[in-house]
JSON list of C-alpha atoms in Angstrom, two decimals:
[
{"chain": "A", "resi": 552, "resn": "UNK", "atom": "CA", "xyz": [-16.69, -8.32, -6.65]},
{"chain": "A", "resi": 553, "resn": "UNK", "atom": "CA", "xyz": [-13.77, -8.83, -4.67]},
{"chain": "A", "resi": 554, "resn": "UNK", "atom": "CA", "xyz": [-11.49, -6.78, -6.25]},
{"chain": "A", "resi": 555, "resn": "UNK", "atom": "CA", "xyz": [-10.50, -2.88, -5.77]},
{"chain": "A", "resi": 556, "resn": "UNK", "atom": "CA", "xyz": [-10.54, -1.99, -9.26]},
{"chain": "A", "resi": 557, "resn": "UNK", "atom": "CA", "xyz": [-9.11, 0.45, -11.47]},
{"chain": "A", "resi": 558, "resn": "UNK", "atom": "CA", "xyz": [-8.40, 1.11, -15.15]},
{"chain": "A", "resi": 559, "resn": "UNK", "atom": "CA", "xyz": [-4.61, 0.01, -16.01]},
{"chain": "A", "resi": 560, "resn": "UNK", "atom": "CA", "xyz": [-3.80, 3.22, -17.99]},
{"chain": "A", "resi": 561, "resn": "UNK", "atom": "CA", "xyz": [-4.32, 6.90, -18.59]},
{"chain": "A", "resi": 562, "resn": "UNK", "atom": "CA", "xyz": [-2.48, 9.71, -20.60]},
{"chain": "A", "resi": 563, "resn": "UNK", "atom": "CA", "xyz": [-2.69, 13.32, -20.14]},
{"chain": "A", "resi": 564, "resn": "UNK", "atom": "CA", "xyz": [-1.52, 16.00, -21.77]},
{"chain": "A", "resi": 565, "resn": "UNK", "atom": "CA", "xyz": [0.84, 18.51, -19.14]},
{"chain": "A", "resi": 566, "resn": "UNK", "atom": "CA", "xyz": [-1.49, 21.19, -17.79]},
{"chain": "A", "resi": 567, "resn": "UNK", "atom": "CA", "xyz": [-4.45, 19.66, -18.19]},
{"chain": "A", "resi": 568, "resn": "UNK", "atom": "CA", "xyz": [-6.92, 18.09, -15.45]},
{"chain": "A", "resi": 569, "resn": "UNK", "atom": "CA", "xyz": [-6.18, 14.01, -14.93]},
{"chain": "A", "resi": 570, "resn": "UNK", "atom": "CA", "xyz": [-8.94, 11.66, -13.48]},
{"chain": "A", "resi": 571, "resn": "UNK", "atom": "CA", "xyz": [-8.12, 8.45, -11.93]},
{"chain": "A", "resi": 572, "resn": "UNK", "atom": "CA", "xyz": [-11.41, 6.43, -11.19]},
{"chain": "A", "resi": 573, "resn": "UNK", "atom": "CA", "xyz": [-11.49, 3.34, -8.75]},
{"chain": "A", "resi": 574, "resn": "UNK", "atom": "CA", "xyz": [-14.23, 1.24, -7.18]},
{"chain": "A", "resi": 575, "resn": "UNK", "atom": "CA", "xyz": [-13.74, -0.07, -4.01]},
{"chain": "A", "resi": 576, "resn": "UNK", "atom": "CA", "xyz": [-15.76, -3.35, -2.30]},
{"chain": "A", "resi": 577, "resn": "UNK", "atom": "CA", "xyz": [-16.84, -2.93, 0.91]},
{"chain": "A", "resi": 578, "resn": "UNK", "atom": "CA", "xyz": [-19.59, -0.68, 2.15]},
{"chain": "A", "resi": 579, "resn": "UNK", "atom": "CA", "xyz": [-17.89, -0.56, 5.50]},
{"chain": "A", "resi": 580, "resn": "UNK", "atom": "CA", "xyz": [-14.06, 0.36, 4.58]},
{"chain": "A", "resi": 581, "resn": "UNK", "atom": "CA", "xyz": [-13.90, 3.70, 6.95]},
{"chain": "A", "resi": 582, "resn": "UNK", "atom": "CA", "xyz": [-11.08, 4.84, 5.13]},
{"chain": "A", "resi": 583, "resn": "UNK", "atom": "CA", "xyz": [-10.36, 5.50, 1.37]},
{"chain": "A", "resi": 584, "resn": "UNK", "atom": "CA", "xyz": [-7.07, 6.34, 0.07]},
{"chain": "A", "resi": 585, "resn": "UNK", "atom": "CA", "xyz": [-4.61, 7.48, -2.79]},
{"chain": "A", "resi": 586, "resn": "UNK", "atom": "CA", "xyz": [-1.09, 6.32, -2.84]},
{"chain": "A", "resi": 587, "resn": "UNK", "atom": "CA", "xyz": [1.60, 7.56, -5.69]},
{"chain": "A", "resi": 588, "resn": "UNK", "atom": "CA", "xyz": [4.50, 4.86, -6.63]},
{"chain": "A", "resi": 589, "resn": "UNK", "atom": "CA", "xyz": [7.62, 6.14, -8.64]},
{"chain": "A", "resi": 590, "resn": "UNK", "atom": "CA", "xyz": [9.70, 3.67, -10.25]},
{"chain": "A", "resi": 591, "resn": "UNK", "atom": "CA", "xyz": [11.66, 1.92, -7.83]},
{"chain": "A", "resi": 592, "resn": "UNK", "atom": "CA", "xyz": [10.36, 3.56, -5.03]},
{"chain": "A", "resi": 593, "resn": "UNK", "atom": "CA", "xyz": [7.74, 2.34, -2.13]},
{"chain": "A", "resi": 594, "resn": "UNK", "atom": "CA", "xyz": [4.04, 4.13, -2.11]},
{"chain": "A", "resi": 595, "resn": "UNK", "atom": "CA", "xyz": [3.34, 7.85, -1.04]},
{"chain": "A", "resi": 596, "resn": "UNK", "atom": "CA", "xyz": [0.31, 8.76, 0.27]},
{"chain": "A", "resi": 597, "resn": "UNK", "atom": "CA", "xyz": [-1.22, 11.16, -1.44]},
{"chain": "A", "resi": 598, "resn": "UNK", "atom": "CA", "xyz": [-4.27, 12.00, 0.14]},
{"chain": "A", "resi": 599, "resn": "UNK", "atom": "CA", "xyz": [-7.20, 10.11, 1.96]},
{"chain": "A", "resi": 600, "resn": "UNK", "atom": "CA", "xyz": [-11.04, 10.89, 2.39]},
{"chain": "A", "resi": 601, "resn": "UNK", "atom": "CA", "xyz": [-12.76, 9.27, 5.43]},
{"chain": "A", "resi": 602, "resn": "UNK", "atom": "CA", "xyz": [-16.46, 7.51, 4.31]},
{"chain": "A", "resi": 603, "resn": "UNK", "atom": "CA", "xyz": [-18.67, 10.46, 6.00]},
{"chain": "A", "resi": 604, "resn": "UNK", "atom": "CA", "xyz": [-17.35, 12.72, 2.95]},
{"chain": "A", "resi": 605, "resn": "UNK", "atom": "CA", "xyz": [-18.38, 13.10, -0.05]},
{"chain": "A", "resi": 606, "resn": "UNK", "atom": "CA", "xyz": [-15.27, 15.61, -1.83]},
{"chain": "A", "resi": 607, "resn": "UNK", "atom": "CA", "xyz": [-11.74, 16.48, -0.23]},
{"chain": "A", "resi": 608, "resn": "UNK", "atom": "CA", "xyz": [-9.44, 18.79, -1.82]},
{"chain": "A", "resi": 609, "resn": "UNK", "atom": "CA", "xyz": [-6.15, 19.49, -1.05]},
{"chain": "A", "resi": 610, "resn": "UNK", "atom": "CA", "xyz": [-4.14, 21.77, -3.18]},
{"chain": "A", "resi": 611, "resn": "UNK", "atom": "CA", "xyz": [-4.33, 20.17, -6.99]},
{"chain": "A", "resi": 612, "resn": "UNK", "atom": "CA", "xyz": [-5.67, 17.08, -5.50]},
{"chain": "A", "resi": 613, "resn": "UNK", "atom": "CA", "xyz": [-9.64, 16.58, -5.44]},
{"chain": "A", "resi": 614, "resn": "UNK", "atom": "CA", "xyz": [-11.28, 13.32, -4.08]},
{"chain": "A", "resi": 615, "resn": "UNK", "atom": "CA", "xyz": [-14.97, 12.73, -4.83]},
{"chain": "A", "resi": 616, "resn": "UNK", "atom": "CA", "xyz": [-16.60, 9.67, -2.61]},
{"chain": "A", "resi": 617, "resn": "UNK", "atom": "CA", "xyz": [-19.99, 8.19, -3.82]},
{"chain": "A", "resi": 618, "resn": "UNK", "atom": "CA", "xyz": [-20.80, 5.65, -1.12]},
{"chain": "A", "resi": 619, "resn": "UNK", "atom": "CA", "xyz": [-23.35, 4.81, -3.21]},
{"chain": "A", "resi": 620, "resn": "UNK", "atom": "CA", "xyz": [-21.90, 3.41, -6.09]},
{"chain": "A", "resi": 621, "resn": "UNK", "atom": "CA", "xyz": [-18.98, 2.50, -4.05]},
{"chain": "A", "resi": 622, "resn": "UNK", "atom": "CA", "xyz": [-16.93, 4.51, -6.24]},
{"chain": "A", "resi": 623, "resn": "UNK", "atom": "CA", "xyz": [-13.72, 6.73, -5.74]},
{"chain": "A", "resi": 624, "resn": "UNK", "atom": "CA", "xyz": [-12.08, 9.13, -8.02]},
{"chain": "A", "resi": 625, "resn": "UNK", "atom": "CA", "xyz": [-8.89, 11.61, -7.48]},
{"chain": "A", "resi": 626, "resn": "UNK", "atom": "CA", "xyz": [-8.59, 14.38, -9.79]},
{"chain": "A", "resi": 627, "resn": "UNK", "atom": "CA", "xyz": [-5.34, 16.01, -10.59]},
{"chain": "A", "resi": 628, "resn": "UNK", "atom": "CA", "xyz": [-5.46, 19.62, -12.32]},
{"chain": "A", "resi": 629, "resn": "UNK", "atom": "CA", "xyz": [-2.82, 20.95, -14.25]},
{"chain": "A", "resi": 630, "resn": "UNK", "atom": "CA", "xyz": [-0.68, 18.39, -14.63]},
{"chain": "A", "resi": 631, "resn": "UNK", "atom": "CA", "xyz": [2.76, 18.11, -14.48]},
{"chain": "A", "resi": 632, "resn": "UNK", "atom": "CA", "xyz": [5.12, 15.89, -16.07]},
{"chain": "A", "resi": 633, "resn": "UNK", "atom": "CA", "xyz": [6.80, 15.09, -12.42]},
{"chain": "A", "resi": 634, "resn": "UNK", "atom": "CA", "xyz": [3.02, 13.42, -11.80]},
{"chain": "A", "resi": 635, "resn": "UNK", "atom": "CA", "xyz": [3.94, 10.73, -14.03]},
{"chain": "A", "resi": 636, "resn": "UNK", "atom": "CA", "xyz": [3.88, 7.62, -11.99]},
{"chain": "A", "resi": 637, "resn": "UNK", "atom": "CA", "xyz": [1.43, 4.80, -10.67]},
{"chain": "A", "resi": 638, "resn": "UNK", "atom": "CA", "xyz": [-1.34, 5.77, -8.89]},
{"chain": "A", "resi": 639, "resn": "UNK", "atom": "CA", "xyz": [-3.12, 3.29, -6.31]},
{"chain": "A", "resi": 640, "resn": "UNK", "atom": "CA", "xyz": [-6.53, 3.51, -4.33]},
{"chain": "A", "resi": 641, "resn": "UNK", "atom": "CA", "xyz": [-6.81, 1.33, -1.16]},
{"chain": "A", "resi": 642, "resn": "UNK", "atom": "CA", "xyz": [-9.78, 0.63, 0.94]},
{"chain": "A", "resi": 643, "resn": "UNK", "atom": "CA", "xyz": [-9.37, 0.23, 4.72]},
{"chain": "A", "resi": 644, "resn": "UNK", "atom": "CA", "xyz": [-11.39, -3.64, 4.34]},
{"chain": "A", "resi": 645, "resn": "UNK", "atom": "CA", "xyz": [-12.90, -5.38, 7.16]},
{"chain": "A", "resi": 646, "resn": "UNK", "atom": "CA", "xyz": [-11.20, -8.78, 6.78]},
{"chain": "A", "resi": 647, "resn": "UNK", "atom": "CA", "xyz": [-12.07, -10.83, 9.71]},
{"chain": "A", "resi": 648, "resn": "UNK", "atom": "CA", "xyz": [-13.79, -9.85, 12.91]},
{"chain": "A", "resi": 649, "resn": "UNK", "atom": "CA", "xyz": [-12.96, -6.54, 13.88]},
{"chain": "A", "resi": 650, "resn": "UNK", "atom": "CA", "xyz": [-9.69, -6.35, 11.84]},
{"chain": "A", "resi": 651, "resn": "UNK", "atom": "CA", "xyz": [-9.35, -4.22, 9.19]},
{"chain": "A", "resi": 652, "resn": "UNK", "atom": "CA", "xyz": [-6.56, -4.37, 6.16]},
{"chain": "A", "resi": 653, "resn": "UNK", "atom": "CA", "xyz": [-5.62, -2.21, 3.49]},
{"chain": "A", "resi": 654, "resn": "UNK", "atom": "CA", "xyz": [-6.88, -3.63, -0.32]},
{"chain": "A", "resi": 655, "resn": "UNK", "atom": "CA", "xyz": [-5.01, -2.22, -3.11]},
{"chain": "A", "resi": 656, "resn": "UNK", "atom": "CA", "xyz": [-6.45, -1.83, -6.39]},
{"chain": "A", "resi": 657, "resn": "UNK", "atom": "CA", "xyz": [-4.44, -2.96, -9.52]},
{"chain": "A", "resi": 658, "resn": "UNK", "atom": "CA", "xyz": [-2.98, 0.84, -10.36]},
{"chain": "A", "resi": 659, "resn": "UNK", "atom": "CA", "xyz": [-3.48, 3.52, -12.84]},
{"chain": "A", "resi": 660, "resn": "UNK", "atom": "CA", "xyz": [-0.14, 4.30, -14.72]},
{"chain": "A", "resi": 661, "resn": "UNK", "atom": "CA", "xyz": [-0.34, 7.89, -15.38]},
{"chain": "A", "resi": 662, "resn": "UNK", "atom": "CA", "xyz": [1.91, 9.37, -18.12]},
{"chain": "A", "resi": 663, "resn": "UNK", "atom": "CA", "xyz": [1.91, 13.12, -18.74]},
{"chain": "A", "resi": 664, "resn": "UNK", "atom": "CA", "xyz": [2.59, 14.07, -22.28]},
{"chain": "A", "resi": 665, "resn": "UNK", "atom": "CA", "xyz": [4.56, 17.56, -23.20]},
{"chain": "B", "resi": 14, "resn": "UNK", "atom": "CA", "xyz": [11.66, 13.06, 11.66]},
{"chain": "B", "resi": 15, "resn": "UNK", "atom": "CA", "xyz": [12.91, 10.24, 10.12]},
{"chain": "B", "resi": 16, "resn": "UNK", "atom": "CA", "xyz": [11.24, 7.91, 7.45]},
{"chain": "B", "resi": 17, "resn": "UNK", "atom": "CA", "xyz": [10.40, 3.89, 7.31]},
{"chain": "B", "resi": 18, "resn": "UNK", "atom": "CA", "xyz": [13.58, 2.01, 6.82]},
{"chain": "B", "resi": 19, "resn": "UNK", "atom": "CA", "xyz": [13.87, -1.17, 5.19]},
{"chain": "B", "resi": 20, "resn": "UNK", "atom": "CA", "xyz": [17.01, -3.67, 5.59]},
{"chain": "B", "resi": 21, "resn": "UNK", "atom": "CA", "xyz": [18.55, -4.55, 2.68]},
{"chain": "B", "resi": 22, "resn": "UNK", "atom": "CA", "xyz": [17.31, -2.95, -0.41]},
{"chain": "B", "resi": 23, "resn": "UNK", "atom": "CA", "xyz": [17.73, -5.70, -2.93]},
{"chain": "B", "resi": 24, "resn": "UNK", "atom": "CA", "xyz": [18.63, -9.34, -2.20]},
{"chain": "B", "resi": 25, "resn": "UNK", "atom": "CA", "xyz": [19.32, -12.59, -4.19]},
{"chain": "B", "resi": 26, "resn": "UNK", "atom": "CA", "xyz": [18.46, -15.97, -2.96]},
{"chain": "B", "resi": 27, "resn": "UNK", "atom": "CA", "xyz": [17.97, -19.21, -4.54]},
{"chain": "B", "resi": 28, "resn": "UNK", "atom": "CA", "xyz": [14.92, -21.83, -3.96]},
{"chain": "B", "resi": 29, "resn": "UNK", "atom": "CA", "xyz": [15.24, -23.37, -0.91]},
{"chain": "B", "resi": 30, "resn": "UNK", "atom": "CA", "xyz": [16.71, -20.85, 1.13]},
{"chain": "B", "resi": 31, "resn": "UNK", "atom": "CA", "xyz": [15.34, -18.97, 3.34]},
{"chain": "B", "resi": 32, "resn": "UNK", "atom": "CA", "xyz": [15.31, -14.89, 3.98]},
{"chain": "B", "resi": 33, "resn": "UNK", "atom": "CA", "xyz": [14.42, -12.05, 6.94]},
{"chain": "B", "resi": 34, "resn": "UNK", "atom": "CA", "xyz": [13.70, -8.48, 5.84]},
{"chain": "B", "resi": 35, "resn": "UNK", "atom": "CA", "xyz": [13.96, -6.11, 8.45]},
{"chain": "B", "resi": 36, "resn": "UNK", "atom": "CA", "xyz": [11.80, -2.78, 9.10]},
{"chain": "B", "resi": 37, "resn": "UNK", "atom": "CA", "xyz": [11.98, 0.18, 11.43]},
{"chain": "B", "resi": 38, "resn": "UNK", "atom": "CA", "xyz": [9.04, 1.94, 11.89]},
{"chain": "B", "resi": 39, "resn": "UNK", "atom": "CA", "xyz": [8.68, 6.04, 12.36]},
{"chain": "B", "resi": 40, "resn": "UNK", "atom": "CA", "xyz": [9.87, 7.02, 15.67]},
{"chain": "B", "resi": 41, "resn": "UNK", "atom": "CA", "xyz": [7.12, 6.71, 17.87]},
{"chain": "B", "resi": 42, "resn": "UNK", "atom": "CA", "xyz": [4.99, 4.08, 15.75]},
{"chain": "B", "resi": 43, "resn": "UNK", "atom": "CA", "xyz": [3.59, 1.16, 16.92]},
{"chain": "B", "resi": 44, "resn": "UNK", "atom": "CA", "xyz": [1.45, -0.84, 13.81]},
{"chain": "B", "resi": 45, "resn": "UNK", "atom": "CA", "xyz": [3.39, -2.41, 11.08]},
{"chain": "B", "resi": 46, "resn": "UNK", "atom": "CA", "xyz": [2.38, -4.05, 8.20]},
{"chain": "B", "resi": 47, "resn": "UNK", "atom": "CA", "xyz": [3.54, -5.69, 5.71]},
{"chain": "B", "resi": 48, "resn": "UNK", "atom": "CA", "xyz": [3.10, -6.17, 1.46]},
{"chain": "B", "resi": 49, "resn": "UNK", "atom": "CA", "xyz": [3.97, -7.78, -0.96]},
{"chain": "B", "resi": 50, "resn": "UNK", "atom": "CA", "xyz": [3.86, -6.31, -4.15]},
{"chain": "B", "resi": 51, "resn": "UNK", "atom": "CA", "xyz": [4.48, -8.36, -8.19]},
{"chain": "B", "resi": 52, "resn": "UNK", "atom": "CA", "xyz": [3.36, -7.45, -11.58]},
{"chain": "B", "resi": 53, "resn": "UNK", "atom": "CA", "xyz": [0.77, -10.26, -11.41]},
{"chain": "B", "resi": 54, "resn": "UNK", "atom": "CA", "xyz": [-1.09, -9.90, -8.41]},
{"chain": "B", "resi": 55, "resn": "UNK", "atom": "CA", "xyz": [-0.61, -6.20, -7.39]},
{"chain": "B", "resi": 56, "resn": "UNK", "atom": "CA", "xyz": [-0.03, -5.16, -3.49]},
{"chain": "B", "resi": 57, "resn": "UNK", "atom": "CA", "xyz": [-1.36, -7.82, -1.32]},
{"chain": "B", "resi": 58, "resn": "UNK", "atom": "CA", "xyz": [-1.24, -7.76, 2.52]},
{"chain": "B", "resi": 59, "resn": "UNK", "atom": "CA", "xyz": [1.01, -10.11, 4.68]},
{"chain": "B", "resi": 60, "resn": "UNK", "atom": "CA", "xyz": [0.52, -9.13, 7.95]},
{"chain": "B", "resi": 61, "resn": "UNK", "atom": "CA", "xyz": [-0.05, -6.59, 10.69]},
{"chain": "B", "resi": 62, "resn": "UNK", "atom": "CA", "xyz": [1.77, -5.95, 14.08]},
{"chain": "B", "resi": 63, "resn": "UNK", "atom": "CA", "xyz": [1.02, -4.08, 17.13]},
{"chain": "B", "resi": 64, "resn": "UNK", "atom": "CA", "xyz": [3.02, -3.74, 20.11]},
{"chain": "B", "resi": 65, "resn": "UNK", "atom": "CA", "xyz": [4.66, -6.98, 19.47]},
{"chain": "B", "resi": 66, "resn": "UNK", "atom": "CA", "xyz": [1.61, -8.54, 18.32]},
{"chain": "B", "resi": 67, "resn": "UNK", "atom": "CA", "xyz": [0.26, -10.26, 15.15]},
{"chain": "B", "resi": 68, "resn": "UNK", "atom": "CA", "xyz": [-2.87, -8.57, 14.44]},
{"chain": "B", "resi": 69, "resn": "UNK", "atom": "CA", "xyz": [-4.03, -9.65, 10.92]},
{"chain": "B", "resi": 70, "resn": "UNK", "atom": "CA", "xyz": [-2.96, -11.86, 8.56]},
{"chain": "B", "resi": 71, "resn": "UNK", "atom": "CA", "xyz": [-3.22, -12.30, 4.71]},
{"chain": "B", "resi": 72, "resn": "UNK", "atom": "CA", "xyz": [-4.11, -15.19, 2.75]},
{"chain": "B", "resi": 73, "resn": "UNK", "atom": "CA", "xyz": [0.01, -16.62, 2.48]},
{"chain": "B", "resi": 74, "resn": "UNK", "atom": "CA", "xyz": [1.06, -19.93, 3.21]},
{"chain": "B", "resi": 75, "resn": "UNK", "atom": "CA", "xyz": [2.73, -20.53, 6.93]},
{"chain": "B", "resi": 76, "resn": "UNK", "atom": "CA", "xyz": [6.52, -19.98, 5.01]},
{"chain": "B", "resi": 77, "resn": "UNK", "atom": "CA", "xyz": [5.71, -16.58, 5.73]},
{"chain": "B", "resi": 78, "resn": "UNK", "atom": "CA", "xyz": [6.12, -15.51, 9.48]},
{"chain": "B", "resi": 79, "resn": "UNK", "atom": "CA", "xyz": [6.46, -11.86, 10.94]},
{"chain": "B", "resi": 80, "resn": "UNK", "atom": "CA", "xyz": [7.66, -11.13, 14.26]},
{"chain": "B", "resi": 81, "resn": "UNK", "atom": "CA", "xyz": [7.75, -7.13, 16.25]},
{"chain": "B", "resi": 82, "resn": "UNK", "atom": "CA", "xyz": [10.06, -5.97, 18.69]},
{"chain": "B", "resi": 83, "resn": "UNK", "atom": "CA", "xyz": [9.70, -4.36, 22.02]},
{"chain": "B", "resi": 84, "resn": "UNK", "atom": "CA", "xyz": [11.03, -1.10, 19.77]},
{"chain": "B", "resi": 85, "resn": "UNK", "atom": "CA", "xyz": [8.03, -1.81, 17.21]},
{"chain": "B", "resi": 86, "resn": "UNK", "atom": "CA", "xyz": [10.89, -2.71, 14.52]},
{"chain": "B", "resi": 87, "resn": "UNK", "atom": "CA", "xyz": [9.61, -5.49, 12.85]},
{"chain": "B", "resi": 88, "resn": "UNK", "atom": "CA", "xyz": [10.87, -8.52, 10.70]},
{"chain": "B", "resi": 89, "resn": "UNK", "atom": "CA", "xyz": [9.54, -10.87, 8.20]},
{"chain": "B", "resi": 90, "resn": "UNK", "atom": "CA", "xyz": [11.02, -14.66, 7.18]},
{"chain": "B", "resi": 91, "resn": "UNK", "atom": "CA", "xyz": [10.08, -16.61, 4.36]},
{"chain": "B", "resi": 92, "resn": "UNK", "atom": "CA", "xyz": [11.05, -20.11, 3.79]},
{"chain": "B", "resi": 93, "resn": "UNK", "atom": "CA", "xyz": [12.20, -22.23, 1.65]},
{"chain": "B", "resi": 94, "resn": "UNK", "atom": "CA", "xyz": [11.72, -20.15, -0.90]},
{"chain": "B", "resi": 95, "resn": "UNK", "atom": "CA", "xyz": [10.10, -20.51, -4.51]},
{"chain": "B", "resi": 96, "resn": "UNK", "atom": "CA", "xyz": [10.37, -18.55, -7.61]},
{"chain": "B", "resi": 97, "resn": "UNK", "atom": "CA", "xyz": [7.15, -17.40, -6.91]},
{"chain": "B", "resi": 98, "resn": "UNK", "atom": "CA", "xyz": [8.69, -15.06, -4.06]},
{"chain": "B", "resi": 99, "resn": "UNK", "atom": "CA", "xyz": [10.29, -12.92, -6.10]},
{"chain": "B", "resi": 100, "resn": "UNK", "atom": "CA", "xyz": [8.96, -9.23, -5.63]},
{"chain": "B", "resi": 101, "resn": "UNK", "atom": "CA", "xyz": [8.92, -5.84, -3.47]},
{"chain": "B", "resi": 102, "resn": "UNK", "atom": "CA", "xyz": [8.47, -6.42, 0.16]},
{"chain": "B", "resi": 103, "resn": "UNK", "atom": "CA", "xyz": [7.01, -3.23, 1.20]},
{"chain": "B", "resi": 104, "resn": "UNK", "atom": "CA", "xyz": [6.01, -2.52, 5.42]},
{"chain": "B", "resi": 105, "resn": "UNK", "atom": "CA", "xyz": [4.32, 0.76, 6.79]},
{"chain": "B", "resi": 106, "resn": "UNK", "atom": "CA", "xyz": [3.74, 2.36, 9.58]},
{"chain": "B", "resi": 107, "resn": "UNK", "atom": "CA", "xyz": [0.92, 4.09, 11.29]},
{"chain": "B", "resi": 108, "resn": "UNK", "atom": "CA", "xyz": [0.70, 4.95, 15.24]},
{"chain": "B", "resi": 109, "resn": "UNK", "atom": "CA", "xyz": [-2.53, 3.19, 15.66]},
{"chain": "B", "resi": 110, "resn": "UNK", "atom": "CA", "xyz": [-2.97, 0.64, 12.67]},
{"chain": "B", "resi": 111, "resn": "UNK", "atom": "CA", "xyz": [-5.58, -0.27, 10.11]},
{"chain": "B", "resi": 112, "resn": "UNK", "atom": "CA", "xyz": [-8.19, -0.67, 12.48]},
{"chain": "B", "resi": 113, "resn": "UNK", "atom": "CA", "xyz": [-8.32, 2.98, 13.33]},
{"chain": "B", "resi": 114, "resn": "UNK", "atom": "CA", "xyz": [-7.97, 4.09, 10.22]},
{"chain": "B", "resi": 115, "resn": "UNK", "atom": "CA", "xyz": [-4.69, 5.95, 10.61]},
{"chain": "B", "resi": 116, "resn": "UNK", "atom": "CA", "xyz": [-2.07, 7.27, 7.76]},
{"chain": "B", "resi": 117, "resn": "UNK", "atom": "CA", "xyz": [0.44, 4.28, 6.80]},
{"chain": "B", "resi": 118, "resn": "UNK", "atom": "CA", "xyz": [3.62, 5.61, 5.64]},
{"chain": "B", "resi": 119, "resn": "UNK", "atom": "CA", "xyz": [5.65, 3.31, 3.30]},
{"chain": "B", "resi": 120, "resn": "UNK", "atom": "CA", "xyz": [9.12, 2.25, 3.35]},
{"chain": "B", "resi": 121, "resn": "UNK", "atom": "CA", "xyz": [10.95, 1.93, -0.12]},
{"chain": "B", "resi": 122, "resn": "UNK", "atom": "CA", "xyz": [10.83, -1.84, -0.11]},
{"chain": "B", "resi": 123, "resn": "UNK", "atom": "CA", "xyz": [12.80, -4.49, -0.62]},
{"chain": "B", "resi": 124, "resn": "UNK", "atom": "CA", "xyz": [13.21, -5.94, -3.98]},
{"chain": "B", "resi": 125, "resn": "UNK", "atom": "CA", "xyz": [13.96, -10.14, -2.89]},
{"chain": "B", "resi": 126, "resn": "UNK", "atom": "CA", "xyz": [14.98, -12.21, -6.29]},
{"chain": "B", "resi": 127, "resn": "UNK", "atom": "CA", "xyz": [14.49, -15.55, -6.04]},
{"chain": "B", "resi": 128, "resn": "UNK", "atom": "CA", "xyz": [16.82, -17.52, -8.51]}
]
């Protein structure tokens, strides 16, 4: 498909793990990424993984990458109420010739429970 | 250092009119980019400039027009606008651009209501 896609919603309870799942489209995006929107606020990145990997972590952040399936997830453990927010995935897509543009999926609202 | 900076944060306009956002990139920056983001179709790309020139383009009709600076700030015009226009205009970043694959920091947008 054309489409980065992700699943609209997801509810945690605080201090457990979260997992955000995406699939991305092309084979060839170089980059994969994982941006956080607050309300009324532009996008922060969270983290990225670059295509040759297959995990990242970075503090309570874990990517996994299977090129594979095409498929992206970021993991969030112990979960805080303050990670409430939207969470986005974007693909560094060839879109004509050599250029490349970033393709947002839809977002994953994340809402932490107490 | 300081942040992406987007000119004004909220603006009204009716159909017809037109409208120019403004951006100013991280110190040292030479890519941005533009988005536009609205509950129906998500965060779709506009456009891409480096070192004064349009690199990429998104699928938007020719109201939409970009332009970069010799100081990599950037601006975007839309005309004659249509309800349809109403949504956060987000730009980013990066030293390098897309095509390297670099970090693309976000401004906080601005929110354009088209009445």
């Amino acid at each position: 498909g054309e489409d980065v896609e992700q699943s609209l919603f997801l509810s945690v309870r605080e201090g457990d793990s979260s997992v955000i799942n995406c699939t991305y489209t092309d084979s060839s995006s170089t980059y994969l990424y994982w941006y956080k929107q607050e309300p009324g606020a532009g996008l922060q990145l969270l983290t990225y993984i670059f295509s040759n990997m297959d995990m990242k972590q970075d503090q309570r952040l874990t990517v996994l990458l299977n090129k594979k399936d095409k498929h992206l997830s970021l993991r969030i453990a112990d979960t805080q109420t303050g990670d409430s927010a939207i969470y986005f995935c974007a693909e560094n897509r060839v879109s004509s010739g050599s250029a490349r543009q970033l393709t947002f999926g839809s977002g994953t609202q994340l809402t932490v429970l107490p | 250092k300081a942040g992406v900076t987007q000119t004004p944060r909220y603006l009204i306009k009716t159909r017809g009119q037109q409208v120019t956002l403004s951006c100013s990139p991280i110190s040292g920056h030479r890519s941005v980019s533009w988005y536009q983001q609205t509950p129906g179709q998500g965060l779709q790309f506009l456009f891409e400039y480096f070192s004064e020139t349009q690199r990429n383009k998104g699928n938007f009709p020719g109201r939409f027009s970009g332009r970069q600076f010799s100081n990599s700030r950037s601006e975007m015009n839309v005309s004659t606008l249509e309800l349809g226009d109403s949504a956060l205009y987000l730009c980013a970043s990066s030293l390098g651009g897309t095509a390297t694959g670099e970090t693309q920091y976000f401004g906080p947008g601005t929110r354009l209501l088209v009445l």
